[in-house]
Amino acid sequence: MENWITEFMDNFGYVGIFLLIALENIFPPIPSEVILTFGGFMTTTTNMTIVGVVIASTLGSVAGAVVLYGIGLLIDVKRIEKFVGRWGHIFRLTVTDVHKANSWFDKYGAWTVFFCRLVPLIRSLISIPAGMSHMSFWLFLLYTASGTLIWNVILVNVGAAVGSSWENIVGYMDIYSNIVYAIFVLLFILFVGLILRRNRGKGK
């Protein structure tokens, strides 16, 4: 996949970066780390500039995030309540849990969107619950663009700084991603454990 991505960027420049980053947001398996670091490297061998790559990648990221936000709007809370009401007992979830999660996102959603833009994979998927909670669209755009800009500036500049060694950075980002995923898995396990413990307590 890396060869295809770099070849596409070579052929289409800024437009290629915009399209690839937009797709990366909708289909997270496409690695933004490759796109951004190689884009930074391209600024050392072509007429492309760091500012241009950052702008193209940020616009692409926001465009992809808006698509997922729209999908989130279609998956409203009432549908989730019906699903949990029917199948929630399998996962030990109740409609109350749905309400609490939605209330939590209403309270902390803006900062969640911002910080999750700095986390691989989650940076794309966070747009869906933002849409589901009907978070203010303009606030969503502001925090999405801000978090994305930081992520893009860092990786593009690193790619430009290391030049032809940009692929080494992708390796380090894989390590960073694995650590983050492990942390999220642990947090999820703790969350499920707390729910199970609480439900058992109610059953006594």
PDB file of C-alpha atoms in Angstrom:
ATOM      1  CA  MET A   1       0.000   0.000   0.000  1.00  0.00           C
ATOM      2  CA  GLU A   2       2.861   2.396   0.809  1.00  0.00           C
ATOM      3  CA  ASN A   3       4.185   2.202  -2.759  1.00  0.00           C
ATOM      4  CA  TRP A   4       0.762   2.995  -4.200  1.00  0.00           C
ATOM      5  CA  ILE A   5       0.295   5.943  -1.829  1.00  0.00           C
ATOM      6  CA  THR A   6       3.679   7.492  -2.567  1.00  0.00           C
ATOM      7  CA  GLU A   7       3.233   6.985  -6.320  1.00  0.00           C
ATOM      8  CA  PHE A   8      -0.197   8.618  -6.193  1.00  0.00           C
ATOM      9  CA  MET A   9       1.241  11.602  -4.318  1.00  0.00           C
ATOM     10  CA  ASP A  10       4.104  11.866  -6.795  1.00  0.00           C
ATOM     11  CA  ASN A  11       1.622  12.062  -9.665  1.00  0.00           C
ATOM     12  CA  PHE A  12      -1.022  14.357  -8.181  1.00  0.00           C
ATOM     13  CA  GLY A  13       0.825  16.514  -5.638  1.00  0.00           C
ATOM     14  CA  TYR A  14      -1.384  18.611  -3.348  1.00  0.00           C
ATOM     15  CA  VAL A  15      -4.600  17.218  -4.850  1.00  0.00           C
ATOM     16  CA  GLY A  16      -3.320  13.696  -4.232  1.00  0.00           C
ATOM     17  CA  ILE A  17      -2.536  14.547  -0.603  1.00  0.00           C
ATOM     18  CA  PHE A  18      -5.998  16.063  -0.113  1.00  0.00           C
ATOM     19  CA  LEU A  19      -7.757  13.006  -1.576  1.00  0.00           C
ATOM     20  CA  LEU A  20      -5.635  10.458   0.286  1.00  0.00           C
ATOM     21  CA  ILE A  21      -6.062  12.173   3.653  1.00  0.00           C
ATOM     22  CA  ALA A  22      -9.822  12.493   3.083  1.00  0.00           C
ATOM     23  CA  LEU A  23      -9.960   8.755   2.348  1.00  0.00           C
ATOM     24  CA  GLU A  24      -7.735   8.027   5.352  1.00  0.00           C
ATOM     25  CA  ASN A  25     -10.339   9.641   7.593  1.00  0.00           C
ATOM     26  CA  ILE A  26     -13.168   7.596   6.117  1.00  0.00           C
ATOM     27  CA  PHE A  27     -11.129   4.375   5.835  1.00  0.00           C
ATOM     28  CA  PRO A  28      -8.695   4.478   8.822  1.00  0.00           C
ATOM     29  CA  PRO A  29      -6.558   1.505   7.632  1.00  0.00           C
ATOM     30  CA  ILE A  30      -4.962   3.923   5.130  1.00  0.00           C
ATOM     31  CA  PRO A  31      -1.948   5.195   7.141  1.00  0.00           C
ATOM     32  CA  SER A  32      -1.844   8.973   7.501  1.00  0.00           C
ATOM     33  CA  GLU A  33       1.689   8.615   8.862  1.00  0.00           C
ATOM     34  CA  VAL A  34       2.899   7.499   5.423  1.00  0.00           C
ATOM     35  CA  ILE A  35       1.025  10.275   3.618  1.00  0.00           C
ATOM     36  CA  LEU A  36       2.216  13.060   5.904  1.00  0.00           C
ATOM     37  CA  THR A  37       5.844  12.049   6.361  1.00  0.00           C
ATOM     38  CA  PHE A  38       6.288  11.327   2.657  1.00  0.00           C
ATOM     39  CA  GLY A  39       4.564  14.625   1.917  1.00  0.00           C
ATOM     40  CA  GLY A  40       7.167  16.312   4.122  1.00  0.00           C
ATOM     41  CA  PHE A  41       9.954  14.499   2.280  1.00  0.00           C
ATOM     42  CA  MET A  42       8.494  15.651  -1.067  1.00  0.00           C
ATOM     43  CA  THR A  43       9.026  19.273  -0.007  1.00  0.00           C
ATOM     44  CA  THR A  44      12.778  18.574  -0.184  1.00  0.00           C
ATOM     45  CA  THR A  45      12.716  17.118  -3.702  1.00  0.00           C
ATOM     46  CA  THR A  46       9.891  19.001  -5.482  1.00  0.00           C
ATOM     47  CA  ASN A  47       8.396  22.490  -5.654  1.00  0.00           C
ATOM     48  CA  MET A  48       5.885  21.577  -2.956  1.00  0.00           C
ATOM     49  CA  THR A  49       6.135  23.486   0.332  1.00  0.00           C
ATOM     50  CA  ILE A  50       5.554  22.476   3.937  1.00  0.00           C
ATOM     51  CA  VAL A  51       2.764  25.050   4.238  1.00  0.00           C
ATOM     52  CA  GLY A  52       1.105  23.711   1.079  1.00  0.00           C
ATOM     53  CA  VAL A  53       1.273  20.100   2.269  1.00  0.00           C
ATOM     54  CA  VAL A  54      -0.096  21.037   5.695  1.00  0.00           C
ATOM     55  CA  ILE A  55      -2.986  22.996   4.170  1.00  0.00           C
ATOM     56  CA  ALA A  56      -3.868  20.246   1.673  1.00  0.00           C
ATOM     57  CA  SER A  57      -3.730  17.514   4.318  1.00  0.00           C
ATOM     58  CA  THR A  58      -5.715  19.539   6.867  1.00  0.00           C
ATOM     59  CA  LEU A  59      -8.465  20.336   4.351  1.00  0.00           C
ATOM     60  CA  GLY A  60      -8.588  16.676   3.339  1.00  0.00           C
ATOM     61  CA  SER A  61      -8.807  15.554   6.957  1.00  0.00           C
ATOM     62  CA  VAL A  62     -11.633  17.972   7.729  1.00  0.00           C
ATOM     63  CA  ALA A  63     -13.514  16.884   4.590  1.00  0.00           C
ATOM     64  CA  GLY A  64     -13.287  13.222   5.608  1.00  0.00           C
ATOM     65  CA  ALA A  65     -14.280  14.030   9.178  1.00  0.00           C
ATOM     66  CA  VAL A  66     -17.396  15.874   7.965  1.00  0.00           C
ATOM     67  CA  VAL A  67     -18.492  12.755   6.064  1.00  0.00           C
ATOM     68  CA  LEU A  68     -18.212  10.624   9.228  1.00  0.00           C
ATOM     69  CA  TYR A  69     -19.945  13.347  11.256  1.00  0.00           C
ATOM     70  CA  GLY A  70     -22.838  13.139   8.786  1.00  0.00           C
ATOM     71  CA  ILE A  71     -22.978   9.362   9.215  1.00  0.00           C
ATOM     72  CA  GLY A  72     -23.121   9.908  12.967  1.00  0.00           C
ATOM     73  CA  LEU A  73     -26.142  12.177  12.530  1.00  0.00           C
ATOM     74  CA  LEU A  74     -27.978   9.290  10.851  1.00  0.00           C
ATOM     75  CA  ILE A  75     -27.258   6.960  13.779  1.00  0.00           C
ATOM     76  CA  ASP A  76     -29.313   8.799  16.387  1.00  0.00           C
ATOM     77  CA  VAL A  77     -29.517   7.932  20.067  1.00  0.00           C
ATOM     78  CA  LYS A  78     -33.086   6.616  19.791  1.00  0.00           C
ATOM     79  CA  ARG A  79     -31.940   3.871  17.424  1.00  0.00           C
ATOM     80  CA  ILE A  80     -29.161   2.919  19.821  1.00  0.00           C
ATOM     81  CA  GLU A  81     -31.668   2.876  22.693  1.00  0.00           C
ATOM     82  CA  LYS A  82     -33.857   0.439  20.760  1.00  0.00           C
ATOM     83  CA  PHE A  83     -30.856  -1.769  20.005  1.00  0.00           C
ATOM     84  CA  VAL A  84     -29.674  -1.743  23.626  1.00  0.00           C
ATOM     85  CA  GLY A  85     -33.217  -2.288  24.881  1.00  0.00           C
ATOM     86  CA  ARG A  86     -33.427  -5.436  22.780  1.00  0.00           C
ATOM     87  CA  TRP A  87     -29.866  -6.789  22.862  1.00  0.00           C
ATOM     88  CA  GLY A  88     -28.170  -4.852  25.646  1.00  0.00           C
ATOM     89  CA  HIS A  89     -28.556  -7.660  28.173  1.00  0.00           C
ATOM     90  CA  ILE A  90     -25.999  -9.650  26.173  1.00  0.00           C
ATOM     91  CA  PHE A  91     -23.408  -6.932  26.776  1.00  0.00           C
ATOM     92  CA  ARG A  92     -24.742  -6.021  30.223  1.00  0.00           C
ATOM     93  CA  LEU A  93     -25.714  -2.597  28.918  1.00  0.00           C
ATOM     94  CA  THR A  94     -28.846  -0.641  29.701  1.00  0.00           C
ATOM     95  CA  VAL A  95     -30.569   2.345  28.134  1.00  0.00           C
ATOM     96  CA  THR A  96     -29.354   4.337  31.145  1.00  0.00           C
ATOM     97  CA  ASP A  97     -25.770   3.572  30.115  1.00  0.00           C
ATOM     98  CA  VAL A  98     -26.536   5.037  26.686  1.00  0.00           C
ATOM     99  CA  HIS A  99     -27.919   8.193  28.270  1.00  0.00           C
ATOM    100  CA  LYS A 100     -24.864   8.539  30.514  1.00  0.00           C
ATOM    101  CA  ALA A 101     -22.465   8.088  27.602  1.00  0.00           C
ATOM    102  CA  ASN A 102     -24.374  10.651  25.556  1.00  0.00           C
ATOM    103  CA  SER A 103     -24.420  13.115  28.462  1.00  0.00           C
ATOM    104  CA  TRP A 104     -20.670  12.600  28.956  1.00  0.00           C
ATOM    105  CA  PHE A 105     -20.021  13.420  25.309  1.00  0.00           C
ATOM    106  CA  ASP A 106     -22.280  16.485  25.516  1.00  0.00           C
ATOM    107  CA  LYS A 107     -20.154  17.697  28.435  1.00  0.00           C
ATOM    108  CA  TYR A 108     -16.651  16.759  27.248  1.00  0.00           C
ATOM    109  CA  GLY A 109     -17.187  16.104  23.541  1.00  0.00           C
ATOM    110  CA  ALA A 110     -15.404  19.178  22.212  1.00  0.00           C
ATOM    111  CA  TRP A 111     -12.112  18.423  23.979  1.00  0.00           C
ATOM    112  CA  THR A 112     -12.514  14.721  23.219  1.00  0.00           C
ATOM    113  CA  VAL A 113     -12.687  15.520  19.505  1.00  0.00           C
ATOM    114  CA  PHE A 114      -9.622  17.746  19.794  1.00  0.00           C
ATOM    115  CA  PHE A 115      -7.373  15.301  21.660  1.00  0.00           C
ATOM    116  CA  CYS A 116      -8.530  12.246  19.701  1.00  0.00           C
ATOM    117  CA  ARG A 117      -7.314  13.917  16.498  1.00  0.00           C
ATOM    118  CA  LEU A 118      -3.825  13.178  17.826  1.00  0.00           C
ATOM    119  CA  VAL A 119      -4.506   9.440  18.220  1.00  0.00           C
ATOM    120  CA  PRO A 120      -4.157   7.046  15.250  1.00  0.00           C
ATOM    121  CA  LEU A 121      -7.392   5.302  14.156  1.00  0.00           C
ATOM    122  CA  ILE A 122      -9.432   6.963  16.916  1.00  0.00           C
ATOM    123  CA  ARG A 123      -8.761  10.322  15.238  1.00  0.00           C
ATOM    124  CA  SER A 124     -11.079   9.293  12.416  1.00  0.00           C
ATOM    125  CA  LEU A 125     -13.734   7.343  14.313  1.00  0.00           C
ATOM    126  CA  ILE A 126     -14.357  10.087  16.908  1.00  0.00           C
ATOM    127  CA  SER A 127     -16.309  12.012  14.255  1.00  0.00           C
ATOM    128  CA  ILE A 128     -19.147   9.463  14.396  1.00  0.00           C
ATOM    129  CA  PRO A 129     -20.098   9.902  18.095  1.00  0.00           C
ATOM    130  CA  ALA A 130     -19.732  13.656  17.593  1.00  0.00           C
ATOM    131  CA  GLY A 131     -22.451  13.450  14.945  1.00  0.00           C
ATOM    132  CA  MET A 132     -24.548  11.055  17.033  1.00  0.00           C
ATOM    133  CA  SER A 133     -24.571  13.495  19.947  1.00  0.00           C
ATOM    134  CA  HIS A 134     -25.513  16.349  17.569  1.00  0.00           C
ATOM    135  CA  MET A 135     -22.463  18.292  18.653  1.00  0.00           C
ATOM    136  CA  SER A 136     -22.476  21.811  17.197  1.00  0.00           C
ATOM    137  CA  PHE A 137     -21.191  21.457  13.632  1.00  0.00           C
ATOM    138  CA  TRP A 138     -19.109  24.627  13.772  1.00  0.00           C
ATOM    139  CA  LEU A 139     -17.607  23.634  17.122  1.00  0.00           C
ATOM    140  CA  PHE A 140     -16.854  20.215  15.645  1.00  0.00           C
ATOM    141  CA  LEU A 141     -15.102  21.860  12.702  1.00  0.00           C
ATOM    142  CA  LEU A 142     -13.083  24.135  14.994  1.00  0.00           C
ATOM    143  CA  TYR A 143     -11.750  21.365  17.236  1.00  0.00           C
ATOM    144  CA  THR A 144     -11.283  18.928  14.368  1.00  0.00           C
ATOM    145  CA  ALA A 145      -9.304  21.452  12.338  1.00  0.00           C
ATOM    146  CA  SER A 146      -7.227  22.527  15.378  1.00  0.00           C
ATOM    147  CA  GLY A 147      -6.280  19.007  16.457  1.00  0.00           C
ATOM    148  CA  THR A 148      -5.667  17.913  12.883  1.00  0.00           C
ATOM    149  CA  LEU A 149      -3.469  20.936  12.177  1.00  0.00           C
ATOM    150  CA  ILE A 150      -1.179  20.065  15.098  1.00  0.00           C
ATOM    151  CA  TRP A 151      -0.908  16.421  13.974  1.00  0.00           C
ATOM    152  CA  ASN A 152      -0.193  17.406  10.373  1.00  0.00           C
ATOM    153  CA  VAL A 153       2.334  20.126  11.182  1.00  0.00           C
ATOM    154  CA  ILE A 154       4.348  17.735  13.368  1.00  0.00           C
ATOM    155  CA  LEU A 155       4.473  14.839  10.891  1.00  0.00           C
ATOM    156  CA  VAL A 156       5.033  16.947   7.772  1.00  0.00           C
ATOM    157  CA  ASN A 157       7.886  18.842   9.417  1.00  0.00           C
ATOM    158  CA  VAL A 158       9.428  15.622  10.709  1.00  0.00           C
ATOM    159  CA  GLY A 159       9.208  14.142   7.201  1.00  0.00           C
ATOM    160  CA  ALA A 160      10.910  17.214   5.776  1.00  0.00           C
ATOM    161  CA  ALA A 161      13.604  17.153   8.469  1.00  0.00           C
ATOM    162  CA  VAL A 162      14.610  13.510   8.009  1.00  0.00           C
ATOM    163  CA  GLY A 163      14.347  13.606   4.201  1.00  0.00           C
ATOM    164  CA  SER A 164      14.897  10.246   2.555  1.00  0.00           C
ATOM    165  CA  SER A 165      14.777   8.539   5.961  1.00  0.00           C
ATOM    166  CA  TRP A 166      11.057   9.337   6.270  1.00  0.00           C
ATOM    167  CA  GLU A 167      10.174   5.628   6.331  1.00  0.00           C
ATOM    168  CA  ASN A 168      11.982   5.281   9.660  1.00  0.00           C
ATOM    169  CA  ILE A 169       9.481   7.700  11.172  1.00  0.00           C
ATOM    170  CA  VAL A 170       6.613   5.486   9.992  1.00  0.00           C
ATOM    171  CA  GLY A 171       8.180   2.655  11.986  1.00  0.00           C
ATOM    172  CA  TYR A 172       8.303   4.782  15.133  1.00  0.00           C
ATOM    173  CA  MET A 173       4.689   5.843  14.566  1.00  0.00           C
ATOM    174  CA  ASP A 174       3.688   2.166  14.415  1.00  0.00           C
ATOM    175  CA  ILE A 175       5.190   1.717  17.873  1.00  0.00           C
ATOM    176  CA  TYR A 176       3.334   4.822  19.104  1.00  0.00           C
ATOM    177  CA  SER A 177       0.090   3.483  17.606  1.00  0.00           C
ATOM    178  CA  ASN A 178       0.488   0.083  19.258  1.00  0.00           C
ATOM    179  CA  ILE A 179       1.086   1.676  22.654  1.00  0.00           C
ATOM    180  CA  VAL A 180      -2.005   3.862  22.255  1.00  0.00           C
ATOM    181  CA  TYR A 181      -4.131   0.893  21.155  1.00  0.00           C
ATOM    182  CA  ALA A 182      -2.959  -1.112  24.169  1.00  0.00           C
ATOM    183  CA  ILE A 183      -3.952   1.751  26.482  1.00  0.00           C
ATOM    184  CA  PHE A 184      -7.403   1.971  24.887  1.00  0.00           C
ATOM    185  CA  VAL A 185      -7.909  -1.786  25.209  1.00  0.00           C
ATOM    186  CA  LEU A 186      -7.027  -1.600  28.909  1.00  0.00           C
ATOM    187  CA  LEU A 187      -9.385   1.333  29.429  1.00  0.00           C
ATOM    188  CA  PHE A 188     -12.159  -0.527  27.617  1.00  0.00           C
ATOM    189  CA  ILE A 189     -11.620  -3.614  29.775  1.00  0.00           C
ATOM    190  CA  LEU A 190     -11.742  -1.463  32.913  1.00  0.00           C
ATOM    191  CA  PHE A 191     -14.920   0.218  31.674  1.00  0.00           C
ATOM    192  CA  VAL A 192     -16.637  -3.104  30.979  1.00  0.00           C
ATOM    193  CA  GLY A 193     -15.439  -4.427  34.342  1.00  0.00           C
ATOM    194  CA  LEU A 194     -16.975  -1.442  36.153  1.00  0.00           C
ATOM    195  CA  ILE A 195     -20.293  -1.942  34.346  1.00  0.00           C
ATOM    196  CA  LEU A 196     -20.360  -5.656  35.202  1.00  0.00           C
ATOM    197  CA  ARG A 197     -19.472  -4.942  38.825  1.00  0.00           C
ATOM    198  CA  ARG A 198     -22.174  -2.306  39.096  1.00  0.00           C
ATOM    199  CA  ASN A 199     -24.802  -4.559  37.528  1.00  0.00           C
ATOM    200  CA  ARG A 200     -23.872  -7.414  39.860  1.00  0.00           C
ATOM    201  CA  GLY A 201     -24.229  -5.059  42.785  1.00  0.00           C
ATOM    202  CA  LYS A 202     -27.729  -4.142  41.655  1.00  0.00           C
ATOM    203  CA  GLY A 203     -28.630  -7.806  41.336  1.00  0.00           C
ATOM    204  CA  LYS A 204     -27.867  -8.519  45.011  1.00  0.00           C
TER     205      LYS A 204
END
